[in-house]
Coordinates of C-alpha atoms in Angstrom, one line a residue:
Chain X
E1 CA 5.5 -26.8 -48.1
A2 CA 7.3 -29.3 -45.8
Q3 CA 9.8 -31.3 -47.7
V4 CA 13.2 -32.9 -48.0
T5 CA 15.3 -31.5 -50.9
Q6 CA 18.5 -33.0 -52.5
N7 CA 20.8 -31.7 -54.9
P8 CA 21.8 -32.5 -57.4
R9 CA 19.2 -34.9 -58.6
Y10 CA 21.5 -36.6 -61.4
L11 CA 25.2 -36.8 -61.2
I12 CA 27.9 -38.2 -63.5
T13 CA 31.3 -37.9 -62.2
V14 CA 34.6 -40.0 -62.5
T15 CA 36.5 -42.1 -60.0
G16 CA 38.4 -40.1 -57.5
K17 CA 36.8 -36.7 -58.0
K18 CA 35.5 -35.7 -54.5
L19 CA 31.7 -34.8 -54.5
T20 CA 29.1 -33.7 -52.2
V21 CA 25.2 -34.3 -52.3
T22 CA 23.4 -31.9 -50.2
C23 CA 20.2 -32.7 -48.2
S24 CA 18.0 -30.2 -46.5
Q25 CA 15.0 -30.4 -44.6
N26 CA 12.4 -27.7 -43.4
M27 CA 10.5 -29.4 -40.8
N28 CA 13.0 -28.8 -37.9
H29 CA 13.5 -32.5 -37.6
E30 CA 16.2 -33.9 -35.2
Y31 CA 17.0 -37.1 -37.2
M32 CA 18.4 -37.4 -40.7
S33 CA 19.7 -40.4 -42.4
W34 CA 21.2 -41.5 -46.0
Y35 CA 20.2 -44.4 -47.8
R36 CA 21.5 -46.1 -50.9
Q37 CA 19.2 -48.0 -53.4
D38 CA 20.5 -50.9 -55.7
P39 CA 18.5 -53.3 -57.6
G40 CA 17.6 -56.3 -55.7
L41 CA 19.3 -55.0 -52.5
G42 CA 16.5 -52.6 -51.4
L43 CA 17.4 -49.6 -49.4
R44 CA 20.7 -49.7 -47.0
Q45 CA 21.4 -47.2 -44.5
I46 CA 24.6 -45.3 -45.0
Y47 CA 24.8 -42.9 -42.0
Y48 CA 22.3 -41.2 -39.8
S49 CA 22.2 -38.2 -37.5
M50 CA 20.4 -37.9 -34.1
N51 CA 21.0 -34.3 -33.8
V52 CA 23.3 -31.5 -34.6
E53 CA 26.9 -32.6 -34.3
V54 CA 25.9 -36.3 -33.6
T55 CA 26.4 -38.9 -36.4
D56 CA 26.6 -42.6 -36.5
K57 CA 27.4 -45.6 -39.0
G58 CA 24.7 -47.3 -40.8
D59 CA 25.2 -50.6 -42.5
V60 CA 27.2 -49.5 -45.4
P61 CA 29.2 -46.4 -44.4
E62 CA 32.5 -47.2 -46.3
G63 CA 33.6 -44.5 -48.8
Y64 CA 31.1 -41.9 -47.4
K65 CA 31.3 -39.0 -45.0
V66 CA 28.7 -36.9 -43.4
S67 CA 28.4 -33.8 -41.3
R68 CA 25.5 -32.4 -39.2
K69 CA 26.7 -28.8 -38.3
E70 CA 23.2 -27.3 -38.4
K71 CA 19.8 -29.0 -38.1
R72 CA 18.4 -28.4 -41.5
N73 CA 21.4 -29.7 -43.5
F74 CA 22.7 -33.2 -43.7
P75 CA 25.5 -33.4 -46.7
L76 CA 26.7 -36.6 -47.9
I77 CA 30.4 -36.5 -48.9
L78 CA 32.1 -38.9 -51.3
E79 CA 35.9 -38.2 -51.1
S80 CA 37.1 -40.7 -53.7
P81 CA 34.2 -42.1 -55.7
S82 CA 34.5 -45.5 -57.2
P83 CA 32.2 -47.2 -59.6
N84 CA 30.7 -49.4 -57.0
Q85 CA 29.1 -46.1 -55.4
T86 CA 27.1 -45.8 -58.5
S87 CA 23.5 -45.8 -56.9
L88 CA 20.3 -43.9 -56.2
Y89 CA 20.8 -42.1 -53.0
F90 CA 17.9 -40.9 -50.6
C91 CA 18.1 -38.4 -47.9
A92 CA 15.3 -38.8 -45.1
S93 CA 14.3 -36.9 -41.9
S94 CA 12.0 -37.6 -38.9
L95 CA 11.2 -35.8 -36.0
F96 CA 13.3 -37.7 -33.5
G97 CA 14.4 -41.1 -34.7
A98 CA 14.2 -44.0 -37.1
R99 CA 10.6 -45.2 -35.4
E100 CA 9.2 -41.9 -36.3
T101 CA 7.6 -41.4 -39.9
Q102 CA 10.7 -40.9 -42.3
Y103 CA 10.1 -38.1 -44.9
F104 CA 12.0 -39.0 -47.9
G105 CA 13.8 -36.6 -50.6
P106 CA 13.3 -37.4 -54.2
G107 CA 16.7 -39.1 -54.4
T108 CA 20.0 -38.3 -56.4
R109 CA 21.0 -40.6 -59.2
L110 CA 24.9 -41.0 -59.5
L111 CA 27.2 -42.6 -61.9
V112 CA 30.8 -42.8 -61.2
L113 CA 32.6 -43.7 -64.4
Chain E
A1 CA 21.6 -61.3 -36.7
Q2 CA 18.7 -59.2 -36.9
S3 CA 16.9 -58.9 -40.5
V4 CA 13.8 -58.5 -42.3
T5 CA 12.8 -60.6 -45.4
Q6 CA 10.6 -60.1 -48.2
P7 CA 10.2 -63.5 -49.8
D8 CA 8.4 -62.1 -53.0
I9 CA 10.4 -60.1 -55.5
H10 CA 7.6 -59.5 -57.8
I11 CA 3.7 -60.0 -57.7
T12 CA 1.1 -59.4 -60.4
V13 CA -2.5 -59.0 -59.7
S14 CA -5.5 -57.9 -61.5
E15 CA -7.2 -54.7 -60.7
G16 CA -9.8 -55.3 -58.1
A17 CA -8.3 -58.4 -56.5
S18 CA -7.0 -58.7 -53.1
L19 CA -3.4 -58.3 -52.3
E20 CA -1.0 -59.8 -49.6
L21 CA 2.7 -59.0 -49.5
R22 CA 5.0 -60.8 -47.1
C23 CA 7.2 -59.8 -44.4
N24 CA 9.3 -61.8 -42.0
Y25 CA 11.8 -60.7 -39.4
S26 CA 14.4 -62.1 -37.3
Y27 CA 14.6 -60.5 -33.7
G28 CA 14.2 -61.7 -30.2
A29 CA 12.1 -59.2 -29.0
T30 CA 9.0 -57.3 -30.6
P31 CA 10.5 -54.9 -33.2
Y32 CA 9.2 -51.8 -34.5
L33 CA 7.9 -52.8 -38.0
F34 CA 7.0 -50.5 -41.0
W35 CA 5.6 -50.7 -44.6
Y36 CA 6.9 -48.1 -46.9
V37 CA 5.7 -47.5 -50.7
Q38 CA 7.9 -46.3 -53.4
S39 CA 6.0 -45.2 -56.8
P40 CA 8.0 -45.3 -59.9
G41 CA 10.7 -42.4 -59.8
Q42 CA 9.7 -41.1 -56.2
G43 CA 11.1 -41.2 -52.8
L44 CA 9.3 -43.5 -50.2
Q45 CA 6.1 -43.0 -48.3
L46 CA 5.1 -44.6 -45.0
L47 CA 2.0 -46.5 -45.2
L48 CA 1.6 -47.9 -41.9
K49 CA 3.8 -48.8 -38.7
Y50 CA 3.5 -51.1 -35.7
F51 CA 5.0 -50.5 -32.4
S52 CA 2.9 -52.6 -29.7
G53 CA -0.9 -53.1 -29.1
D54 CA -3.5 -54.2 -31.5
T55 CA -1.7 -56.5 -33.9
L56 CA -3.9 -55.3 -37.0
V57 CA -2.9 -51.9 -38.0
Q58 CA -4.5 -49.6 -40.4
G59 CA -2.7 -47.4 -42.8
I60 CA -3.1 -44.9 -45.6
K61 CA -4.6 -45.7 -49.1
G62 CA -6.7 -48.5 -47.6
F63 CA -3.8 -50.9 -46.7
E64 CA -3.7 -52.8 -43.3
A65 CA -0.9 -55.0 -42.1
E66 CA -1.0 -57.8 -39.3
F67 CA 1.6 -58.4 -36.9
K68 CA 1.9 -62.2 -36.0
R69 CA 4.4 -62.9 -33.2
S70 CA 4.2 -66.6 -33.6
Q71 CA 5.1 -66.4 -37.3
S72 CA 7.5 -63.6 -36.8
S73 CA 5.7 -61.8 -39.9
F74 CA 4.1 -58.5 -40.7
N75 CA 2.1 -59.1 -43.7
L76 CA 0.7 -56.2 -45.8
R77 CA -2.9 -56.5 -47.3
K78 CA -5.4 -54.6 -49.5
P79 CA -8.8 -56.1 -50.1
S80 CA -9.0 -54.6 -53.5
V81 CA -6.2 -53.5 -55.5
H82 CA -6.3 -50.3 -57.7
W83 CA -4.1 -49.6 -60.6
S84 CA -2.4 -46.6 -58.9
D85 CA -1.1 -49.3 -56.3
A86 CA 1.5 -50.3 -58.9
A87 CA 4.7 -49.6 -57.0
E88 CA 7.5 -51.2 -54.9
Y89 CA 6.9 -52.0 -51.5
F90 CA 9.3 -52.2 -48.6
C91 CA 9.1 -53.7 -45.2
A92 CA 11.4 -52.3 -42.5
F93 CA 12.5 -52.8 -39.2
Q94 CA 13.8 -51.4 -36.0
D95 CA 15.3 -52.8 -33.0
S96 CA 12.9 -51.8 -30.1
G97 CA 15.8 -51.6 -27.7
A98 CA 16.9 -48.3 -26.0
G99 CA 19.2 -46.2 -28.1
S100 CA 18.6 -47.8 -31.4
Y101 CA 18.2 -45.5 -34.2
Q102 CA 18.9 -47.7 -37.2
L103 CA 16.3 -48.5 -39.6
T104 CA 16.8 -51.8 -41.7
F105 CA 14.7 -52.3 -45.0
G106 CA 13.8 -55.5 -46.6
K107 CA 14.7 -55.9 -50.4
G108 CA 11.3 -54.9 -51.6
T109 CA 8.5 -56.6 -53.6
K110 CA 7.4 -54.8 -56.9
L111 CA 3.8 -55.0 -57.4
S112 CA 2.3 -54.9 -61.1
V113 CA -1.3 -54.6 -61.6
I114 CA -3.3 -55.9 -64.6
P115 CA -6.0 -53.7 -65.5

């Protein structure tokens, strides 16, 4: 089944404790992206990747890192999480770019205490 | 600055009634425009998209949207709403310029359906 998977689905952590949210797609898509969703703010793009080893900042990249070492995986790294990063995070992928249909993962709900 | 606006935060309609969700954009040229739907507890799913050509776009689940350049709008419509359409709807925008890879979402409109 074609899908985007994210792990973990739920995470509670404390301020400053490094964490990684994994994202994997099995559709051989070139483009992958991370979004955060907050009430009243909609989805905001954190980072995106056009291809392996090619990444760029979205609208809200501060406090996040990404890497794209292989096509199928696009982990999101929070080196030192803070409470304002408490949010619902979505990974998405598409064939070539943002103008293609984005396929979204199920989301990761993060709480930073 | 380029942006997309959804003026309505929450809309309630009766089942069987028609629906129109508003989306306005701010951009100098014709952008790429999308409507996504998010059912409760789910990720987002693409309903339809507009790049160029016919300004009336048909999508999945009986939805359509009309691009109006003069009004900088891309409103989503459905002639008869079903209870299963209750969800949050997001309009999204992408710069049509070369080398653009960013997708910008509106803040969403939550749709409630009264049986």
